Amino acid sequence: MAVVREFTLPDLGEGLTEAVIVHWMVEVGEVVAIDQPVVEVETAKAMVEVPCPYGGVVTARFGAQGEEVPVGAPLVTVAVGAVPDDLAGVGPGEGPGAGAGAAGGAPDAGASAPPSPGAVAPAEGSTADAGSGNVLVGYGTSAAAARRRRIRPGGGASPMAGVSRAAGGVAEGSAGAGVADGAPGRSGAADAEAATGARFVTEDGPEGTAAEAGMAGTVEVAEVAGAGVVDAGSRTVAVISPLVRRMARENGLDLRELTGSGRDGLILRTDVECAIRARQERATAGAVTSAGAGAANRAAGIVGAGATGVVGAASAAGAVTPLKTAGAGAAADEERIPLRGMLGAAAEKFSRSRREIPEATCWVDADATELLAARRAMNVAGAPKVSLLALLARITTAALARFPELNATVDTKSQEIVRLPAVHLGFAAQTDRGLVVPVVRDAHARTAEELSAEITRLTETARRGGLSLAELTHGTFTLNNYGVFGVDGSTPIINHPEAAMLGVGRIAAKPWVHDGELAVRQVVQLSLTFDHRVCDGGTAGGFLRHVADCVEQPALLLRSL
């Protein structure tokens, strides 16, 4: 007996209340294993793959790509116990039909399927059992925007295999091929009958060719009104960003006509922007041509033709499609980017930091020549390489051990300064999705070699977009190496609710007095931005001076070993 379970968007922690669907990882009718990821979502902090705690056949998906889903809203329903014996225990991507949208088995007709928001209910007058688990659903369309046609199952094959879905006016799957104006074309009906054992029933026509007799009851598939014929062999659109899809949709672009400049042909935001700009330039060129013709006609005294030219120019100018934005009355050359997801969370955190933290900054230049020499000596011994950032991290933890006032936070509710026993060191990393701050746990207990390995791992994971919330949160101090951008100094914004951030500029050859003589040395600027509530300038200056001393004389670190 199959039981249909509903899996909702879980609490992702850190006070997150919603997430945006980026990519569906399963299809309706697919067999999934317990704890298999079913959808990738973007939260305010990271991209997260969400695993489903149920194993069985996916009977429904809720939400389209780019849609924001609140915590507790349904994501999928799974028919548990619907997998036949020959597929029991088979993992994702294995077994017959895996990856092709075909389920290894079907939910029992008597299985209970509680209705969920967004699921397509059986049509009025349908013979489907209200308690049947054999329910096909569409997503992304409301009942008012969708028309229904009924399918009477007539075979024992999976009721999910090959059935079309309708979302945003585009049908997918072999059963949807050849469908126009709600009536199945012969090829579409034949494909669906072959794949599902279903009989197609039109509103006023006879049934299609009968398949094997079997499961009773009818189910229905929602289709968007006016959906045209969809070619099953059409090119797959390589887009993963909800923002890219939204921009294309709002500006009337067909993503299938674009060639992506990203990896493996991935369509990026810049590709959509270039397409919009090219269309605007073509329209503007047409307007200028029409205006020029009108002016020439007026100069020749052809008033009628000149008037026509002016009208044509105005019409052509009106044909220019401005970049559609969320704001009303936006100029054609404006670009507005929604502050949502990770971008919105970062903006809010920056603003909150500046509102709540009375920060101050001090800085000092240091001779890093000896530090670079120490790193070279460490890396020629054949052991794993130690990065410069790892050495700076080790210096930072040593300085925090001497000045623990800066490894703290302020509890504004209780009006208390909370000094933290462990150093969880964050470091700024630039990725394609923006700035992120991965956190090295217990950095104070790691060697330079261990710090280097962990920083490398976190950086690579961040660039793949695979950091977990645990790897992005609960930092106590941040190290910001903005020297990679080729700049000397900065006054960074503190990573709220931390109390300080150490900034490191580029290391460059500069004239420096060394041992009483002028010499060319490798010089770096260090800056410390700190919360003035947790310490005074003397503590902050002492911390920064100790960091500079260790940069200039790395042997000082031996004291803390």
XYZ file of C-alpha atoms in Angstrom:
561
model
C 0.000 0.000 0.000
C 1.545 3.274 -1.129
C 1.251 6.335 1.078
C 1.704 9.791 -0.419
C 3.921 12.018 1.715
C 4.196 15.768 1.342
C 7.652 17.285 1.765
C 7.716 20.981 2.605
C 10.540 23.510 2.500
C 12.322 22.945 5.816
C 13.638 25.547 8.203
C 17.082 26.316 6.768
C 18.266 28.038 9.932
C 19.651 31.491 10.660
C 16.153 32.985 10.708
C 15.608 32.383 6.988
C 11.920 32.473 6.092
C 11.926 31.867 2.336
C 14.034 30.623 -0.570
C 14.007 30.966 -4.369
C 13.776 27.823 -6.485
C 16.834 27.731 -8.755
C 16.783 24.261 -10.250
C 14.586 21.182 -9.978
C 16.676 18.035 -9.641
C 13.838 15.508 -10.087
C 10.902 15.090 -12.448
C 7.352 14.026 -11.713
C 7.255 10.239 -11.967
C 10.917 9.793 -11.085
C 11.970 7.309 -8.417
C 13.903 9.005 -5.610
C 15.881 7.577 -2.736
C 15.694 8.678 0.883
C 17.690 11.894 1.454
C 18.202 12.418 -2.279
C 18.388 16.160 -3.194
C 15.241 17.130 -5.098
C 15.634 20.888 -5.590
C 18.324 23.560 -5.420
C 17.254 26.802 -3.773
C 18.895 30.147 -3.152
C 18.519 31.590 0.319
C 19.660 34.923 1.618
C 22.992 33.295 2.467
C 23.798 30.505 0.019
C 22.747 28.057 -2.678
C 21.412 24.937 -0.972
C 20.456 21.494 -2.283
C 17.422 20.310 -0.331
C 17.210 16.532 0.294
C 13.847 14.776 0.633
C 13.425 12.458 3.647
C 11.111 10.127 1.709
C 11.892 7.475 -0.873
C 9.447 6.506 -3.619
C 7.822 7.980 -6.717
C 7.551 11.758 -7.110
C 3.878 12.501 -7.744
C 3.940 16.301 -7.671
C 6.235 19.319 -7.732
C 5.250 22.732 -6.421
C 6.734 25.981 -7.672
C 8.473 27.043 -10.860
C 12.106 28.039 -11.236
C 12.598 31.587 -9.980
C 9.594 31.399 -7.663
C 9.997 32.382 -4.026
C 8.768 29.723 -1.629
C 8.155 30.322 2.099
C 9.361 27.899 4.745
C 6.670 25.289 5.329
C 5.270 25.455 1.787
C 5.072 22.126 -0.107
C 7.928 21.256 -2.464
C 7.082 17.734 -3.638
C 4.795 14.832 -2.832
C 6.234 11.317 -2.875
C 4.344 8.015 -3.087
C 6.168 5.973 -0.457
C 5.935 2.234 -1.051
C 5.099 2.686 -4.733
C 8.472 1.409 -5.991
C 8.287 -2.195 -7.290
C 10.559 -4.927 -5.949
C 12.961 -4.766 -8.892
C 13.697 -1.101 -8.122
C 13.709 -1.356 -4.335
C 16.929 0.118 -2.998
C 17.982 1.499 -6.393
C 19.632 4.882 -5.985
C 19.013 7.966 -8.102
C 20.008 7.659 -11.740
C 19.913 3.831 -11.664
C 17.443 1.273 -12.905
C 15.062 1.342 -15.846
C 13.578 4.700 -16.686
C 15.881 6.623 -14.394
C 16.501 10.128 -15.686
C 13.909 9.727 -18.440
C 10.917 10.729 -16.391
C 9.636 7.152 -16.105
C 8.784 5.776 -12.722
C 9.555 2.228 -11.811
C 6.116 1.779 -10.344
C 2.844 3.490 -9.642
C 1.108 4.473 -6.425
C -1.675 2.133 -5.373
C -5.116 3.328 -6.305
C -6.117 3.297 -2.695
C -3.216 5.362 -1.448
C -4.137 8.500 0.380
C -3.063 11.765 -1.276
C -3.989 14.814 0.786
C -4.583 17.881 -1.379
C -1.850 20.487 -1.323
C -1.780 24.092 -2.529
C -0.659 24.256 -6.141
C -1.675 20.689 -7.030
C -4.095 20.172 -9.908
C -7.292 18.646 -8.600
C -9.408 16.154 -10.606
C -11.905 17.800 -12.945
C -15.515 18.052 -11.969
C -17.322 14.972 -13.177
C -14.135 12.936 -13.244
C -14.317 9.350 -12.113
C -11.088 9.661 -10.132
C -11.218 8.470 -6.569
C -10.686 11.476 -4.310
C -8.386 9.404 -2.153
C -6.309 8.036 -5.004
C -2.591 8.614 -4.948
C -2.547 8.536 -8.771
C -2.745 12.294 -9.197
C -0.835 14.211 -11.856
C -0.197 17.841 -11.163
C 0.987 20.910 -13.031
C 2.782 23.834 -11.435
C 3.220 27.523 -12.014
C -0.321 28.125 -13.314
C -3.439 29.030 -11.397
C -6.785 27.348 -11.902
C -8.122 30.486 -13.562
C -5.277 30.524 -16.087
C -5.384 26.835 -16.933
C -7.714 24.586 -18.890
C -8.076 20.926 -18.151
C -8.504 17.834 -20.221
C -9.038 14.407 -18.793
C -6.978 11.254 -19.200
C -8.490 7.905 -18.388
C -5.756 5.468 -17.328
C -6.038 2.143 -18.992
C -2.803 0.333 -18.240
C -0.600 -0.787 -15.440
C 2.392 1.285 -16.486
C 3.495 4.232 -14.401
C 0.866 6.997 -14.562
C 3.613 9.595 -14.372
C 5.848 8.478 -17.247
C 5.925 10.781 -20.234
C 3.026 12.959 -19.088
C 3.285 16.598 -20.081
C 3.451 19.480 -17.654
C 2.435 23.045 -18.286
C 4.299 25.940 -16.734
C 4.355 29.514 -17.966
C 2.806 28.446 -21.276
C 5.448 25.835 -22.181
C 4.566 22.148 -22.120
C 7.238 19.536 -21.517
C 7.443 15.796 -22.132
C 6.516 13.463 -24.976
C 2.836 13.475 -24.131
C 2.779 17.240 -24.588
C 4.274 17.109 -28.080
C 1.751 17.867 -30.751
C -0.767 19.468 -28.383
C -2.493 22.590 -29.627
C -5.522 24.456 -28.254
C -6.065 21.815 -25.626
C -6.642 18.922 -28.057
C -4.013 16.209 -28.288
C -2.467 15.719 -31.688
C -2.313 12.153 -32.949
C 1.428 11.813 -32.311
C 1.117 13.307 -28.826
C -1.750 10.992 -27.934
C 0.040 7.974 -29.286
C 3.216 8.811 -27.383
C 1.348 9.321 -24.160
C -0.660 6.125 -24.634
C 2.494 4.178 -25.309
C 4.269 5.653 -22.296
C 1.471 5.646 -19.750
C -1.194 3.227 -20.942
C -3.672 6.119 -20.773
C -6.672 6.886 -22.962
C -7.105 10.453 -24.095
C -10.641 11.800 -23.783
C -11.607 15.001 -25.539
C -14.477 17.121 -24.316
C -16.802 16.130 -27.169
C -15.037 13.317 -29.019
C -14.545 9.577 -28.599
C -11.720 8.025 -26.665
C -8.394 7.324 -28.266
C -7.040 3.859 -28.897
C -7.368 1.756 -25.765
C -4.239 0.500 -24.047
C -4.072 -2.438 -21.734
C -6.858 -2.536 -19.202
C -5.750 -1.889 -15.667
C -5.914 1.015 -13.276
C -9.333 2.603 -12.902
C -10.199 6.269 -12.508
C -9.282 9.371 -14.447
C -6.671 11.964 -13.757
C -6.164 15.288 -15.423
C -3.328 17.391 -16.684
C -3.485 21.176 -16.455
C -2.542 23.028 -19.620
C -2.111 26.713 -20.155
C -4.814 28.180 -22.341
C -3.549 28.857 -25.825
C -0.398 26.786 -25.538
C 0.872 25.935 -28.989
C 2.635 22.934 -30.385
C 5.865 22.169 -28.588
C 8.587 20.406 -30.501
C 9.916 17.597 -28.324
C 13.294 17.952 -30.000
C 13.683 21.656 -29.327
C 16.963 22.873 -27.867
C 17.307 22.769 -24.121
C 17.702 26.243 -22.647
C 20.842 26.395 -20.496
C 19.761 28.799 -17.754
C 20.042 28.350 -13.995
C 19.628 31.915 -12.725
C 16.097 33.010 -11.790
C 17.153 36.611 -12.445
C 18.178 35.761 -16.020
C 14.833 34.076 -16.673
C 12.956 36.995 -15.195
C 14.836 39.589 -17.252
C 14.208 37.620 -20.425
C 10.534 37.162 -19.641
C 9.944 40.833 -18.739
C 11.678 42.004 -21.918
C 10.021 39.503 -24.245
C 13.170 37.553 -25.122
C 13.075 33.919 -26.205
C 15.987 32.302 -24.384
C 16.063 29.526 -26.980
C 17.298 32.084 -29.511
C 20.303 33.120 -27.396
C 23.749 31.556 -27.326
C 25.222 31.528 -23.845
C 28.730 32.780 -23.179
C 29.086 30.826 -19.957
C 30.546 27.413 -19.371
C 28.929 24.702 -21.519
C 26.799 27.355 -23.232
C 25.216 28.618 -20.006
C 23.177 31.774 -20.636
C 24.364 34.520 -18.302
C 22.824 37.807 -17.316
C 25.261 39.661 -19.588
C 23.967 37.637 -22.558
C 20.402 38.779 -21.889
C 21.502 42.383 -21.361
C 23.435 42.347 -24.658
C 20.408 40.953 -26.497
C 18.170 43.656 -25.017
C 20.695 46.362 -25.891
C 21.079 45.086 -29.465
C 17.323 45.113 -29.965
C 17.108 48.668 -28.625
C 19.908 49.801 -30.939
C 18.165 48.272 -33.951
C 14.919 49.993 -33.039
C 16.680 53.317 -32.428
C 18.456 53.075 -35.784
C 15.086 52.586 -37.471
C 13.716 55.629 -35.682
C 16.640 57.796 -36.776
C 16.241 56.673 -40.400
C 12.554 57.517 -40.373
C 13.198 60.901 -38.756
C 15.851 61.730 -41.351
C 13.501 60.881 -44.193
C 10.817 63.125 -42.699
C 13.210 66.059 -42.369
C 14.349 65.702 -45.985
C 10.776 65.655 -47.187
C 9.909 68.791 -45.239
C 12.988 70.569 -46.663
C 11.799 69.702 -50.159
C 8.445 71.265 -49.433
C 6.587 67.978 -49.456
C 4.488 68.760 -46.432
C 2.380 65.636 -46.609
C 5.350 63.334 -46.949
C 7.177 65.238 -44.225
C 4.261 64.788 -41.871
C 4.278 61.112 -42.681
C 7.997 60.984 -41.928
C 7.461 62.619 -38.549
C 4.702 60.185 -37.713
C 6.924 57.305 -38.838
C 9.787 58.567 -36.688
C 7.541 58.893 -33.646
C 6.139 55.437 -34.283
C 9.585 53.940 -34.661
C 10.788 55.680 -31.517
C 7.790 54.294 -29.678
C 8.735 50.850 -30.921
C 11.909 50.947 -28.876
C 11.401 48.482 -26.085
C 12.957 49.882 -22.923
C 14.524 47.598 -20.376
C 11.553 46.746 -18.226
C 12.141 47.272 -14.539
C 10.271 46.948 -11.316
C 9.976 50.722 -10.970
C 7.319 52.705 -12.809
C 8.426 55.344 -15.277
C 12.009 54.117 -15.530
C 14.139 55.522 -18.336
C 15.030 53.249 -21.238
C 18.712 53.130 -20.313
C 18.151 52.363 -16.634
C 18.892 49.002 -15.129
C 17.303 47.946 -11.870
C 18.485 44.879 -10.007
C 16.198 43.453 -7.320
C 17.833 43.248 -3.901
C 16.803 39.669 -3.267
C 18.496 36.468 -2.186
C 22.173 36.707 -1.342
C 22.440 40.217 -2.813
C 19.570 41.484 -0.668
C 20.920 39.803 2.449
C 24.357 41.374 1.930
C 22.819 44.818 1.404
C 20.793 44.506 4.579
C 23.820 43.330 6.561
C 25.968 46.229 5.339
C 23.246 48.723 6.220
C 22.670 47.187 9.639
C 26.380 47.248 10.387
C 26.609 50.934 9.609
C 23.436 51.695 11.590
C 24.383 49.792 14.735
C 28.186 49.696 14.966
C 30.202 52.816 15.805
C 33.286 51.704 13.910
C 36.706 53.303 13.756
C 39.723 52.428 11.591
C 43.476 52.527 12.151
C 46.187 51.421 9.741
C 49.920 50.890 9.460
C 52.479 49.979 6.782
C 54.617 46.894 7.353
C 57.646 45.362 5.678
C 56.508 41.919 4.483
C 59.826 40.900 2.931
C 60.680 38.438 5.711
C 57.183 36.945 5.690
C 57.453 36.195 1.970
C 60.890 34.661 2.531
C 59.502 32.476 5.341
C 56.714 31.259 3.067
C 59.177 30.365 0.322
C 61.241 28.399 2.826
C 58.172 26.529 4.058
C 57.054 25.611 0.558
C 60.356 24.176 -0.719
C 60.476 21.403 1.849
C 58.100 19.172 -0.125
C 55.242 19.489 2.370
C 51.799 20.767 1.339
C 51.917 24.375 0.188
C 51.054 27.106 2.668
C 49.272 30.132 1.245
C 50.041 33.710 2.208
C 46.467 34.123 3.432
C 46.973 31.147 5.763
C 50.066 32.790 7.276
C 48.108 36.005 7.786
C 45.324 33.964 9.382
C 47.826 32.376 11.758
C 49.155 35.816 12.669
C 45.583 37.009 13.249
C 44.741 34.194 15.662
C 47.952 34.859 17.571
C 47.036 38.552 17.876
C 43.504 37.694 19.028
C 44.968 35.465 21.737
C 46.841 38.514 23.017
C 43.913 40.924 22.516
C 40.738 38.882 23.138
C 38.638 42.051 23.382
C 38.358 42.031 19.587
C 37.023 38.459 19.375
C 33.663 39.570 20.682
C 30.160 40.729 19.886
C 27.681 43.132 21.464
C 24.356 41.847 22.781
C 22.170 44.893 22.258
C 19.194 43.387 24.052
C 21.043 42.795 27.312
C 23.503 45.635 26.713
C 26.480 43.365 27.253
C 29.794 42.750 25.512
C 30.184 39.010 24.876
C 33.789 37.826 24.582
C 33.985 34.557 22.669
C 36.288 31.693 23.665
C 36.902 30.273 20.171
C 38.086 32.033 17.027
C 35.921 31.200 14.023
C 37.778 33.141 11.352
C 35.874 34.405 8.334
C 37.633 35.478 5.170
C 36.171 37.401 2.265
C 35.946 35.515 -1.042
C 34.728 36.914 -4.348
C 32.578 34.544 -6.438
C 30.375 34.760 -9.525
C 27.390 35.117 -7.197
C 28.971 37.968 -5.270
C 30.928 38.387 -2.067
C 30.737 35.577 0.481
C 32.503 35.064 3.806
C 33.308 31.401 4.490
C 34.240 30.611 8.086
C 37.188 28.516 9.301
C 35.996 26.832 12.500
C 38.346 26.824 15.495
C 41.031 28.675 13.573
C 42.947 29.316 16.814
C 43.604 25.563 17.143
C 44.945 25.050 13.602
C 48.470 25.194 12.273
C 49.399 27.304 9.254
C 49.315 24.164 7.106
C 45.859 23.207 8.386
C 44.591 26.741 7.884
C 45.873 26.728 4.301
C 44.120 23.449 3.508
C 40.810 24.599 4.991
C 40.911 28.015 3.302
C 41.602 26.345 -0.040
C 38.728 23.897 0.437
C 36.253 26.610 1.441
C 37.306 28.891 -1.428
C 36.849 26.167 -4.045
C 33.482 25.204 -2.572
C 32.391 28.855 -2.540
C 33.204 29.297 -6.227
C 31.115 26.218 -7.026
C 28.265 27.677 -5.009
C 28.251 24.680 -2.691
C 28.870 26.215 0.730
C 26.492 25.122 3.472
C 24.939 27.524 5.951
C 27.226 26.155 8.661
C 30.240 27.169 6.567
C 28.934 30.718 6.117
C 27.740 31.637 9.588
C 28.819 32.156 13.202
C 32.133 33.814 12.451
C 33.772 35.819 15.246
C 36.391 37.825 13.301
C 36.986 38.485 9.596
C 40.196 38.691 7.567
C 39.783 40.678 4.346
C 42.527 40.391 1.730
C 41.549 43.177 -0.649
C 45.096 43.286 -1.964
C 44.041 40.738 -4.586
C 42.226 43.628 -6.289
C 45.479 45.586 -6.585
C 44.630 48.250 -3.999
C 46.679 49.417 -1.029
C 44.098 50.240 1.599
C 40.448 50.243 2.563
C 38.080 51.018 5.424
C 35.843 47.942 5.263
C 32.405 47.527 6.798
C 32.422 45.221 9.813
C 30.719 41.876 9.264
C 27.830 42.299 11.713
C 27.550 41.124 14.503
C 31.331 40.742 14.763
C 33.440 43.417 16.424
C 36.361 43.861 14.038
C 37.870 43.169 10.628
C 41.522 43.082 9.607
C 42.231 44.361 6.095
C 45.310 43.478 4.052
C 46.333 45.509 1.005
C 48.597 44.511 -1.859
C 52.240 43.729 -1.238
C 54.313 45.976 -3.470
C 57.976 46.921 -3.848
C 58.543 50.316 -2.229
C 61.466 52.312 -0.832
C 61.886 51.483 2.865
C 64.488 52.240 5.515
C 65.931 48.880 6.540
C 68.821 48.568 9.024
C 69.440 52.299 8.744
C 69.684 52.274 4.964
C 67.266 53.007 2.176
C 66.297 49.818 0.362
C 63.558 48.421 -1.851
C 61.348 46.204 0.294
C 58.011 44.405 -0.070
C 55.568 46.647 1.787
C 51.953 45.997 2.743
C 49.343 48.238 4.333
C 47.318 46.735 7.186
C 44.098 48.242 8.475
C 41.826 47.386 11.401
C 38.215 48.467 11.534
C 36.771 47.855 14.991
C 33.644 48.377 17.057
C 34.493 51.178 19.470
C 32.064 49.739 22.000
C 34.228 46.675 22.667
C 37.569 48.423 23.098
C 39.372 51.725 22.941
C 42.012 52.895 20.499
C 44.866 51.598 22.626
C 43.672 47.998 22.382
C 42.988 48.294 18.662
C 46.373 49.908 18.065
C 48.130 47.226 20.124
C 46.432 44.470 18.103
C 47.395 46.016 14.783
C 50.960 46.695 15.905
C 51.361 43.053 16.964
C 50.092 41.903 13.561
C 52.567 44.230 11.819
C 55.436 43.015 14.010
C 54.666 39.379 13.123
C 54.523 40.276 9.431
C 57.930 41.926 9.679
C 59.426 39.259 11.969
C 57.582 35.938 11.518
C 59.854 34.350 14.137
C 57.737 36.120 16.779
C 55.061 33.492 16.132
C 57.338 30.916 17.710
C 56.433 32.369 21.086
C 52.875 31.096 20.776
C 53.749 27.603 19.518
